[in-house]
C-alpha atoms as a printed R data frame, in Angstrom:
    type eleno elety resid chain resno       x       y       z
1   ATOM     1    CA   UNK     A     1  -4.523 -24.788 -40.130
2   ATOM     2    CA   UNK     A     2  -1.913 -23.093 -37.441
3   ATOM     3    CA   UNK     A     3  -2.770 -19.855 -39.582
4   ATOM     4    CA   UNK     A     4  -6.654 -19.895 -38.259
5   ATOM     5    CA   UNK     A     5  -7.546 -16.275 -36.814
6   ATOM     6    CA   UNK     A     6 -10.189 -15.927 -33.971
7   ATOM     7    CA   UNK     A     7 -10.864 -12.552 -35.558
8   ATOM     8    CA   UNK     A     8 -12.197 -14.369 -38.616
9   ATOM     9    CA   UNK     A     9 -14.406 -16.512 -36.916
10  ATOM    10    CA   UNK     A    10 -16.184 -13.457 -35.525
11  ATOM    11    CA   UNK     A    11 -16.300 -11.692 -38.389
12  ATOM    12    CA   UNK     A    12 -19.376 -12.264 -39.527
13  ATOM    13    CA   UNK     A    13 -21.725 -11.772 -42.875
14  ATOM    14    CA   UNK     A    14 -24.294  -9.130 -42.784
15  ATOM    15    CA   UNK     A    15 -27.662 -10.797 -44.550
16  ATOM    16    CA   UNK     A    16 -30.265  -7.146 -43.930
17  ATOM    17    CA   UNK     A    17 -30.464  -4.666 -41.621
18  ATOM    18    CA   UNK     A    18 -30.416  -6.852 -38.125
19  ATOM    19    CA   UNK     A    19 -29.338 -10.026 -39.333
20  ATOM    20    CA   UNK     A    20 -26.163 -11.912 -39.446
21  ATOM    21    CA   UNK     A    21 -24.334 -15.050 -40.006
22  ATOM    22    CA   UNK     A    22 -21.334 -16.470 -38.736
23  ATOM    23    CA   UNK     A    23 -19.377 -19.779 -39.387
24  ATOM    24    CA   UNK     A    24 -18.784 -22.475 -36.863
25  ATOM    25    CA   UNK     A    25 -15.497 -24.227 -35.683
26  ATOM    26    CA   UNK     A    26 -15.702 -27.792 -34.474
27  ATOM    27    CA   UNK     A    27 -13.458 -27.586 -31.516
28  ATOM    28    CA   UNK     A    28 -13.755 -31.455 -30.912
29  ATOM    29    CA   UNK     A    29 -16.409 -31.130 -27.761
30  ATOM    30    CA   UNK     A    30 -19.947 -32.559 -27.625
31  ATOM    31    CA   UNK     A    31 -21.322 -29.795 -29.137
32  ATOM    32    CA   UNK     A    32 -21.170 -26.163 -30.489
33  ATOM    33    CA   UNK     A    33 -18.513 -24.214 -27.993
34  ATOM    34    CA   UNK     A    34 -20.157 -21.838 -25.966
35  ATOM    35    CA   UNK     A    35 -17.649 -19.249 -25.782
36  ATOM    36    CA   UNK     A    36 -18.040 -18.944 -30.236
37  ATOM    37    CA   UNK     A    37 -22.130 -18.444 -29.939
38  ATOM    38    CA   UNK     A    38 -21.283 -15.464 -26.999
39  ATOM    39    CA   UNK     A    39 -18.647 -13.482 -29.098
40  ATOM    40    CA   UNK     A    40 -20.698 -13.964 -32.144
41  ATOM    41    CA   UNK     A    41 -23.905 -12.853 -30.382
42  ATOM    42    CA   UNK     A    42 -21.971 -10.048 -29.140
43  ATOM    43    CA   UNK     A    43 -20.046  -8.577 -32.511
44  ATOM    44    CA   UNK     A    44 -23.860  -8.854 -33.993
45  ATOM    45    CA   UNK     A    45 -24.921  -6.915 -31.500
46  ATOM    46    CA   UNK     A    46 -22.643  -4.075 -31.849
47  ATOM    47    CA   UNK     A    47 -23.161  -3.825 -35.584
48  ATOM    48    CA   UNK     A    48 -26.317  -2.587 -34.351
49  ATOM    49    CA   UNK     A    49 -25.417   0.545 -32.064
50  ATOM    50    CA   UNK     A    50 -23.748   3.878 -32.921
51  ATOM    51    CA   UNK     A    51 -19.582   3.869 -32.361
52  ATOM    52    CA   UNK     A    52 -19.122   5.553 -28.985
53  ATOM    53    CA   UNK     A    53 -21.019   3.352 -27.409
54  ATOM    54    CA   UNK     A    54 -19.578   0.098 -26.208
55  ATOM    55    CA   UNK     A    55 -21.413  -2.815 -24.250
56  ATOM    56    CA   UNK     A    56 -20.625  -2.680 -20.510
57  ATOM    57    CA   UNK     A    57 -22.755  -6.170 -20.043
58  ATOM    58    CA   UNK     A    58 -24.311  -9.057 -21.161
59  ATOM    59    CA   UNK     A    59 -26.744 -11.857 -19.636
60  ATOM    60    CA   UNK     A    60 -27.170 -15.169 -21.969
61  ATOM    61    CA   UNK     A    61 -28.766 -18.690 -22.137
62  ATOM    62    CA   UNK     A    62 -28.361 -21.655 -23.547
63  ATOM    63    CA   UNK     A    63 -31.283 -23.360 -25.081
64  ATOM    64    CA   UNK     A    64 -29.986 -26.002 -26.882
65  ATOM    65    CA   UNK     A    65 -26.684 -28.225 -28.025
66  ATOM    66    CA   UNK     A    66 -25.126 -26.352 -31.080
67  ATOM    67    CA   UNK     A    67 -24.280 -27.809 -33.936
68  ATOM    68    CA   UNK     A    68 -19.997 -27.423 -34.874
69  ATOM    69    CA   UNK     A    69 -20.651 -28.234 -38.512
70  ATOM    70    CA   UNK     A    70 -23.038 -25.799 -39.520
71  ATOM    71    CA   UNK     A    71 -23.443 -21.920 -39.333
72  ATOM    72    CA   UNK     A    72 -25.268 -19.785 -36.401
73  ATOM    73    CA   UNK     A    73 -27.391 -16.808 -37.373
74  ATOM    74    CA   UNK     A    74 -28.612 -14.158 -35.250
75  ATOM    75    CA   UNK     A    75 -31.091 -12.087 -35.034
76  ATOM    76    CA   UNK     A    76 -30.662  -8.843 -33.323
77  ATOM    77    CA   UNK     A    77 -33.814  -6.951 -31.760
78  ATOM    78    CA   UNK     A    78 -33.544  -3.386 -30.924
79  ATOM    79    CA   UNK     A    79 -34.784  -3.181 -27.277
80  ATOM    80    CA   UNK     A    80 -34.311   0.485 -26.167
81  ATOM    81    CA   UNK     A    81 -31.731   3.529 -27.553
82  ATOM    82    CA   UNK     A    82 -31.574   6.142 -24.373
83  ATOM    83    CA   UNK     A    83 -29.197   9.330 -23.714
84  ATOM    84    CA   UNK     A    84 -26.943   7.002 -22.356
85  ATOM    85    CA   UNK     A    85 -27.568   3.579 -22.174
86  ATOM    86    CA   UNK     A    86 -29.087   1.293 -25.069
87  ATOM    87    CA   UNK     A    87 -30.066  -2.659 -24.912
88  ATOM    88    CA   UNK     A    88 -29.817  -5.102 -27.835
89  ATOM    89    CA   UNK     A    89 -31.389  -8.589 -27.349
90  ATOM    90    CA   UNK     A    90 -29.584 -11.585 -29.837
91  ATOM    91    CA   UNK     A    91 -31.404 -14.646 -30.806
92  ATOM    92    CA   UNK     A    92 -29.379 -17.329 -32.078
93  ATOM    93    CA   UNK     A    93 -30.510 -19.771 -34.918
94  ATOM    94    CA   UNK     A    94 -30.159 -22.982 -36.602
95  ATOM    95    CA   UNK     A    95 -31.952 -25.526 -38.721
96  ATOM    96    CA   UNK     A    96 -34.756 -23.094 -37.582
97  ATOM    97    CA   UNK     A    97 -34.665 -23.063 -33.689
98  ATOM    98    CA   UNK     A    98 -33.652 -21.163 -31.426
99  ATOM    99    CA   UNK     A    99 -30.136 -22.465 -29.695
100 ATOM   100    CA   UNK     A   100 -29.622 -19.500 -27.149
101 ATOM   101    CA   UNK     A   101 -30.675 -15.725 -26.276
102 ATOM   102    CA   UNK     A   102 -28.421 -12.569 -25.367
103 ATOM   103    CA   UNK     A   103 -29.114  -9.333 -24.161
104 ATOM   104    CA   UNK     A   104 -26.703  -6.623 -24.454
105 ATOM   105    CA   UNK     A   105 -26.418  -3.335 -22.457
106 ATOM   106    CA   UNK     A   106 -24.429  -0.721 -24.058
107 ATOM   107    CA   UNK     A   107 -23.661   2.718 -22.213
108 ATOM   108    CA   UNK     A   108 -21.599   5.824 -23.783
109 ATOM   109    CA   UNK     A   109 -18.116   6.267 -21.543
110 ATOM   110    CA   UNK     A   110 -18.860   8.564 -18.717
111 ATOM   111    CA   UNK     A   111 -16.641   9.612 -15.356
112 ATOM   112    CA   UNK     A   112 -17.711   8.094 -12.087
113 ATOM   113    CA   UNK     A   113 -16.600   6.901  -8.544
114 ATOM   114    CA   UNK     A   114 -14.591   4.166  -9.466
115 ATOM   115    CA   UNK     A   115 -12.977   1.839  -6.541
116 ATOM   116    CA   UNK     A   116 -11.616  -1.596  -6.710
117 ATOM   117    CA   UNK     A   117 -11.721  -4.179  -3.562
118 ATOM   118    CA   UNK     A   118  -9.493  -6.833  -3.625
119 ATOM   119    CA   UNK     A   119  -5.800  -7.238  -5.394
120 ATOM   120    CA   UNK     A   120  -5.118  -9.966  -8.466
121 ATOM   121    CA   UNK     A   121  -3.550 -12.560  -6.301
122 ATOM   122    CA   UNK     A   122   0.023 -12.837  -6.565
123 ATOM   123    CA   UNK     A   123   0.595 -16.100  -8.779
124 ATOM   124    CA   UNK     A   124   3.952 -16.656 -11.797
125 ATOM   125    CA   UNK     A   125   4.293 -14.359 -14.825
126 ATOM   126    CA   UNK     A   126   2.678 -16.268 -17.491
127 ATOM   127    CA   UNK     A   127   6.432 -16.046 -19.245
128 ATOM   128    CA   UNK     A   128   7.139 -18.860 -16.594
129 ATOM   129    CA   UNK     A   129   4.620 -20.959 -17.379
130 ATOM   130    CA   UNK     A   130   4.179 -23.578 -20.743
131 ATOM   131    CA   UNK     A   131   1.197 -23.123 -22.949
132 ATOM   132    CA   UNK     A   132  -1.718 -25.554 -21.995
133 ATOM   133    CA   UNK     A   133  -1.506 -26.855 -25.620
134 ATOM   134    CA   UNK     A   134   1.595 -28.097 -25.073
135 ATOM   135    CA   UNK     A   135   0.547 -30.562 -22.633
136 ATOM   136    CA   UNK     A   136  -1.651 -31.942 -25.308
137 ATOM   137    CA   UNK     A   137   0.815 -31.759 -27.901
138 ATOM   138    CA   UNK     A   138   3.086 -34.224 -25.892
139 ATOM   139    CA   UNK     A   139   0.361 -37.223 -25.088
140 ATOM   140    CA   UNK     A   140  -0.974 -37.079 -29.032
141 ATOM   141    CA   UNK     A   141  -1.382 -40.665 -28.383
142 ATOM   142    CA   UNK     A   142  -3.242 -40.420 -25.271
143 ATOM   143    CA   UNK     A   143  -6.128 -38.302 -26.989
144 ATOM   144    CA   UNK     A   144  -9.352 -39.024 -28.688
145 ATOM   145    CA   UNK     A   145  -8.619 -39.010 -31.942
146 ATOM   146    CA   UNK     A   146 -11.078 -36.187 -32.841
147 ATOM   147    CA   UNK     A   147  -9.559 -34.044 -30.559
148 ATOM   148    CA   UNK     A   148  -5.918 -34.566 -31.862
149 ATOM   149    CA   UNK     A   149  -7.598 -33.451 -34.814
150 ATOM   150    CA   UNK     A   150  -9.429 -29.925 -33.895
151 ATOM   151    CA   UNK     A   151  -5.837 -29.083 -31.416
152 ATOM   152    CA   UNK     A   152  -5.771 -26.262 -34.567
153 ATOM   153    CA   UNK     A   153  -8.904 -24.218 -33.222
154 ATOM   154    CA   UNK     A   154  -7.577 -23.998 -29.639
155 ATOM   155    CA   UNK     A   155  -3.968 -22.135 -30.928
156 ATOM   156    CA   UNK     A   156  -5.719 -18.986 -31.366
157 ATOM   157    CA   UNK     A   157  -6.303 -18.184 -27.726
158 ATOM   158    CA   UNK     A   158  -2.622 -18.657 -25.867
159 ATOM   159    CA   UNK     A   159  -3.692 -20.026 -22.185
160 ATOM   160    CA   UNK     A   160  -1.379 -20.841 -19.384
161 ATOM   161    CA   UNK     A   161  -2.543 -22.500 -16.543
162 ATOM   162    CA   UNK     A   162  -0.460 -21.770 -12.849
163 ATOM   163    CA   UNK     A   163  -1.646 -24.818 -11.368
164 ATOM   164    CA   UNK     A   164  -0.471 -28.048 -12.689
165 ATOM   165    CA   UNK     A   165  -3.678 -29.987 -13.497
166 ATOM   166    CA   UNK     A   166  -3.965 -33.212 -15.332
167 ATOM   167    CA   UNK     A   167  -6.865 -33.949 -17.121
168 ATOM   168    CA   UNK     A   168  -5.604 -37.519 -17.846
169 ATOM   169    CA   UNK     A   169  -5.311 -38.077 -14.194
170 ATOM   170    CA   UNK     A   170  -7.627 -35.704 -11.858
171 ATOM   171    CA   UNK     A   171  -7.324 -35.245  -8.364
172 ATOM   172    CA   UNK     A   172  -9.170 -33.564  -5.687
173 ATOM   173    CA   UNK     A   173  -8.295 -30.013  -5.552
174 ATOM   174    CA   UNK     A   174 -10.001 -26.876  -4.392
175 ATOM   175    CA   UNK     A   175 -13.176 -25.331  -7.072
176 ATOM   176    CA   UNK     A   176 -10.312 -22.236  -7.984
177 ATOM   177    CA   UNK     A   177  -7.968 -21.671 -11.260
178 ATOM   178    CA   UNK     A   178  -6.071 -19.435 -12.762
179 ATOM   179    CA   UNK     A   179  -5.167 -18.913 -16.193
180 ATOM   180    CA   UNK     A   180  -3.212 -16.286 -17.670
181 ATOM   181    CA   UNK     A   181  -4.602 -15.675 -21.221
182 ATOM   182    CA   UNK     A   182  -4.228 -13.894 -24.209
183 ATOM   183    CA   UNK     A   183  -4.417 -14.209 -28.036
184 ATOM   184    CA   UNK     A   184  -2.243 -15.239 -30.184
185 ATOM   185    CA   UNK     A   185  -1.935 -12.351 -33.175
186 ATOM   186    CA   UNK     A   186  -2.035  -8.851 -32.280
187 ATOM   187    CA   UNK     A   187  -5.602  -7.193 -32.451
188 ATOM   188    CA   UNK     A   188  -6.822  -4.285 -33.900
189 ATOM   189    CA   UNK     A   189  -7.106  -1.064 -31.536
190 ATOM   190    CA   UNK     A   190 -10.663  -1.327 -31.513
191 ATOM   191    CA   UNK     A   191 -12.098  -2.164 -28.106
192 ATOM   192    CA   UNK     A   192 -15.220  -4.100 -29.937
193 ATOM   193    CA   UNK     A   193 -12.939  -6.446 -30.854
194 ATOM   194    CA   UNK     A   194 -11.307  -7.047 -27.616
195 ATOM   195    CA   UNK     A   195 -14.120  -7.483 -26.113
196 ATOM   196    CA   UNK     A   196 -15.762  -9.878 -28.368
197 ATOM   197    CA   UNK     A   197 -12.396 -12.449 -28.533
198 ATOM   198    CA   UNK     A   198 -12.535 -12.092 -24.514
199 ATOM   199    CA   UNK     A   199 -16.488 -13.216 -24.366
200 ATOM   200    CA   UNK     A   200 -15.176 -15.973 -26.735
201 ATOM   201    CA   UNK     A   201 -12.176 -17.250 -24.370
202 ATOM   202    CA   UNK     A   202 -14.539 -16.321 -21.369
203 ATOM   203    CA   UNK     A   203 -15.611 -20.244 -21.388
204 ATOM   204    CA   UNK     A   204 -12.730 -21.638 -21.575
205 ATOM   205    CA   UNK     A   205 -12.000 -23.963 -18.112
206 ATOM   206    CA   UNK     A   206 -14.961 -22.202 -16.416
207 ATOM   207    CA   UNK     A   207 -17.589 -24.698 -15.918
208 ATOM   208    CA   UNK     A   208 -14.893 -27.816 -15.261
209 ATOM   209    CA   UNK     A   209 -13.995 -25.543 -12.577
210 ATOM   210    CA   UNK     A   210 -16.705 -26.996 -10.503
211 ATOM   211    CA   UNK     A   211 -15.568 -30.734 -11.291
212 ATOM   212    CA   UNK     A   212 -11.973 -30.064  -9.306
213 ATOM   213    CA   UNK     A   213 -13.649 -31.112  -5.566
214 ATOM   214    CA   UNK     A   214 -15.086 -33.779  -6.936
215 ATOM   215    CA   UNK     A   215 -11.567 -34.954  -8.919
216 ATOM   216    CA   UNK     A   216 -13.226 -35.434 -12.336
217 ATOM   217    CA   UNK     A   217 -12.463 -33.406 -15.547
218 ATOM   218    CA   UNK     A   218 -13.711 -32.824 -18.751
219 ATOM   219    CA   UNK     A   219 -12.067 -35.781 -20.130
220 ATOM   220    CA   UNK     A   220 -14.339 -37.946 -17.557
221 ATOM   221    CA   UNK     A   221 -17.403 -39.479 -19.730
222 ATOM   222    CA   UNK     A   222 -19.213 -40.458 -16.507
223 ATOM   223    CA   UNK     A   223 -20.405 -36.832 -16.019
224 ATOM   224    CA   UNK     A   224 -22.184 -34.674 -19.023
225 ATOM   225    CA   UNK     A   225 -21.673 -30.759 -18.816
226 ATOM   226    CA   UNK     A   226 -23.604 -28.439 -20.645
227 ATOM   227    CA   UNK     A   227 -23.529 -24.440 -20.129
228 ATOM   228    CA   UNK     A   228 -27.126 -22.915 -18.834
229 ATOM   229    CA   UNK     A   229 -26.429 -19.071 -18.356
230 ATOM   230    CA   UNK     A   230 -23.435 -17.264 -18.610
231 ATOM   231    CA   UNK     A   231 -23.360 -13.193 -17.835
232 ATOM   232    CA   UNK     A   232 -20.157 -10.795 -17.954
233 ATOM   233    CA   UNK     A   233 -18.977  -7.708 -17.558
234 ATOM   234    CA   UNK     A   234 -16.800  -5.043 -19.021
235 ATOM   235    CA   UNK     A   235 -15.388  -2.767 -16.667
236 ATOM   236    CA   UNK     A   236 -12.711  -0.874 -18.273
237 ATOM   237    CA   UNK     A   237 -10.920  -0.699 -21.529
238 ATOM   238    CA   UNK     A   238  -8.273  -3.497 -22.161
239 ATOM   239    CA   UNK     A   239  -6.499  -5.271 -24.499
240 ATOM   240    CA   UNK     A   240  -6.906  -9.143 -25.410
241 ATOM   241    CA   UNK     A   241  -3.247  -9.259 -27.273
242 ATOM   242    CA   UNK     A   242  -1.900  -8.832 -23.776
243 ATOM   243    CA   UNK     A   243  -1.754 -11.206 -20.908
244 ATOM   244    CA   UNK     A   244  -4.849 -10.898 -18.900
245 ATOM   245    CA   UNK     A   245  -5.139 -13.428 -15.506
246 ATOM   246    CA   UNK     A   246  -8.487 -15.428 -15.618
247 ATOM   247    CA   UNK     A   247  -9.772 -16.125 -11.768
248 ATOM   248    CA   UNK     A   248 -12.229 -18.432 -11.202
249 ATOM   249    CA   UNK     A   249 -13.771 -20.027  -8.755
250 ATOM   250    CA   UNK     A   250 -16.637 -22.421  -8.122
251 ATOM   251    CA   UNK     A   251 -18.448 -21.746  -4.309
252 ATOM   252    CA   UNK     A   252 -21.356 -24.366  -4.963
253 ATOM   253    CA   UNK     A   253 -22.381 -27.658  -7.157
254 ATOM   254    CA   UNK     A   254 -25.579 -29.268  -6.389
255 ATOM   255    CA   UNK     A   255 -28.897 -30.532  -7.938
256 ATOM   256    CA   UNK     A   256 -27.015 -31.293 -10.667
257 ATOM   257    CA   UNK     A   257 -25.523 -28.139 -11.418
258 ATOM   258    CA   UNK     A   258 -22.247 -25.897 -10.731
259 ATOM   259    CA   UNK     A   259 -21.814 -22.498 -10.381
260 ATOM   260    CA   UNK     A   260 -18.822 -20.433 -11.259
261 ATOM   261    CA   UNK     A   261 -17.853 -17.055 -11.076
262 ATOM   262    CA   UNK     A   262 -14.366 -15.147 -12.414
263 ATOM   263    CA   UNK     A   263 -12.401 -12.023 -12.425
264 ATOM   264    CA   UNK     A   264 -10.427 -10.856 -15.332
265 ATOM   265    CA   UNK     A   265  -7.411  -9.007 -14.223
266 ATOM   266    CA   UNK     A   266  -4.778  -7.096 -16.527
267 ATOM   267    CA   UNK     A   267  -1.214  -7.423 -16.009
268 ATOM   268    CA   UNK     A   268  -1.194  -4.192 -13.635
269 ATOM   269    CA   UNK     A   269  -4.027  -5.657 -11.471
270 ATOM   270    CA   UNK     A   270  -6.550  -3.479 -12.747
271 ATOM   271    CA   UNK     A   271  -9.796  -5.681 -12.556
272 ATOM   272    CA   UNK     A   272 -11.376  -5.046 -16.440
273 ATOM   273    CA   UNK     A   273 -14.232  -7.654 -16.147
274 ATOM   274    CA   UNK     A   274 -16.496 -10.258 -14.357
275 ATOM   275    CA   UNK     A   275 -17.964 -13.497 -14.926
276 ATOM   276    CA   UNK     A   276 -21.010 -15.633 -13.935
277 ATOM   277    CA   UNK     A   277 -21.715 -19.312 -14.882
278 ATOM   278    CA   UNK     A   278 -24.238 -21.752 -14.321
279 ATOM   279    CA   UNK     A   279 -24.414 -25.244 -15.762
280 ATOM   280    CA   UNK     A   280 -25.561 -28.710 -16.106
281 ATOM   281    CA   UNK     A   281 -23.048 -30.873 -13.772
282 ATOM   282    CA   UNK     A   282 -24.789 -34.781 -14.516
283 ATOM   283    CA   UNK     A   283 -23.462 -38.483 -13.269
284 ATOM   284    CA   UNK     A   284 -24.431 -40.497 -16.401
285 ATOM   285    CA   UNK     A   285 -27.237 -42.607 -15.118
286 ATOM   286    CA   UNK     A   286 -28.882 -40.169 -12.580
């Protein structure tokens, strides 16, 4: 199982013109991961648009819990094809219903004023840091079982936390994180790609983001989480098979919910992409 590809799991099966399929990993959470519906969503989308143009956005929600143990199709609904821009809209299905909407915006490169406020902040080379999974790997006998089990699916995407957080034991900290990311095999030169594995990784640690304040994590089953919207996006070429520094930070949590929002920087400090969360943030028994 350490021989699992991301790039396989959004690869997905063509069924007509407009419709595609795509298998599901059970990463051990509640339900369906997030991050696998976006990328999916996405790659179907841009089976659907001509080469030289490549998304530049996308704005999603979640309708309903996925389901890990079954596959996702989606259906891909040709919006508008302009002179420059074009917009793709993604429903996602199973057993029948609809689980979650995308829409896509997809522009052909063009020159423009370009400016960028704000440096990456100055944190450790991920080469200094340990991979998260590592943590996990040493307390196998702390875990749920079912997540000892899925640890597999994770490998793919190589994340490295700069602040020392323990899930097993939270404390009060302030609602930001960074994670240096990357994944694991080398990608294709093929920026659809890139993009799609980055929408996929794009959920990882976003949401629980929100629960650092409060000193909860994910681990705590007093609290349920669930992903509402989630937009990003792409704002210059990159690659995903390099380390790229996930920022995020959480300004507000109330009636129930948490926001988040990120910035993706490459190693150089270029900023290639943004990131906006909201989701469900419920005490069990409110």
């Amino acid at each position: 199982m350490n021989d699992i590809k991301l790039t396989e799991l959004l690869t997905l099966e063509k069924l007509e013109e407009g419709l595609y399929r795509g298998v599901s990993w059970d990463l051990g959470f509640r339900a369906l991961f997030g991050g696998q519906v976006m990328g999916q969503a996405l790659a179907a989308a841009q089976q659907t648009v001509e080469p030289e143009r490549v998304a530049h956005s996308y704005h999603c929600y979640f309708l309903l819990p996925g389901d890990a143990h079954k596959p996702v199709v989606y259906d891909v609904e040709n919006m508008r094809d302009g002179r420059s821009f074009c917009t793709r809209r993604v429903k996602a299905i199973q057993g029948g219903r609809t689980i979650f909407f995308m829409t896509v915006s997809f522009q052909s490169p063009e020159d423009g004023l370009t400016h960028q406020h704000g440096d990456m902040p100055d944190v450790p080379a991920p080469e200094s840091l340990q991979p998260d999974i590592r943590y996990y790997e040493n307390v196998l006998d702390k875990l749920p079982a079912v997540m000892v089990e899925k640890l597999a699916y994770h490998r793919p995407i190589d994340m490295r936390t700069v602040q020392a957080i323990n899930p097993m034991a939270p404390k009060v900290m302030e609602p930001m994180r960074y994670v240096w990311m990357k994944t694991s095999s080398v990608l294709a030169d093929d920026l659809n790609q890139h993009q799609t594995t980055l929408a996929y990784a794009s959920d990882y640690y976003f949401l629980v983001t929100a629960l650092q304040p409060h000193g909860m994590s994910i681990m705590n089953r007093s609290v349920r989480m669930a992903t509402i919207d989630h937009a990003m996006w792409f704002h210059r070429p990159f690659r995903f098979d390099d380390w790229l520094l996930y920022c995020m930070e959480s300004p507000f949590s109330g009636n129930a919910r948490g926001l988040v929002r990120g910035q993706i920087f490459n190693r150089a400090g270029q900023l290639v992409a943004s990131t906006m969360q909201e989701g469900l943030m419920r005490k069990i028994g409110d």
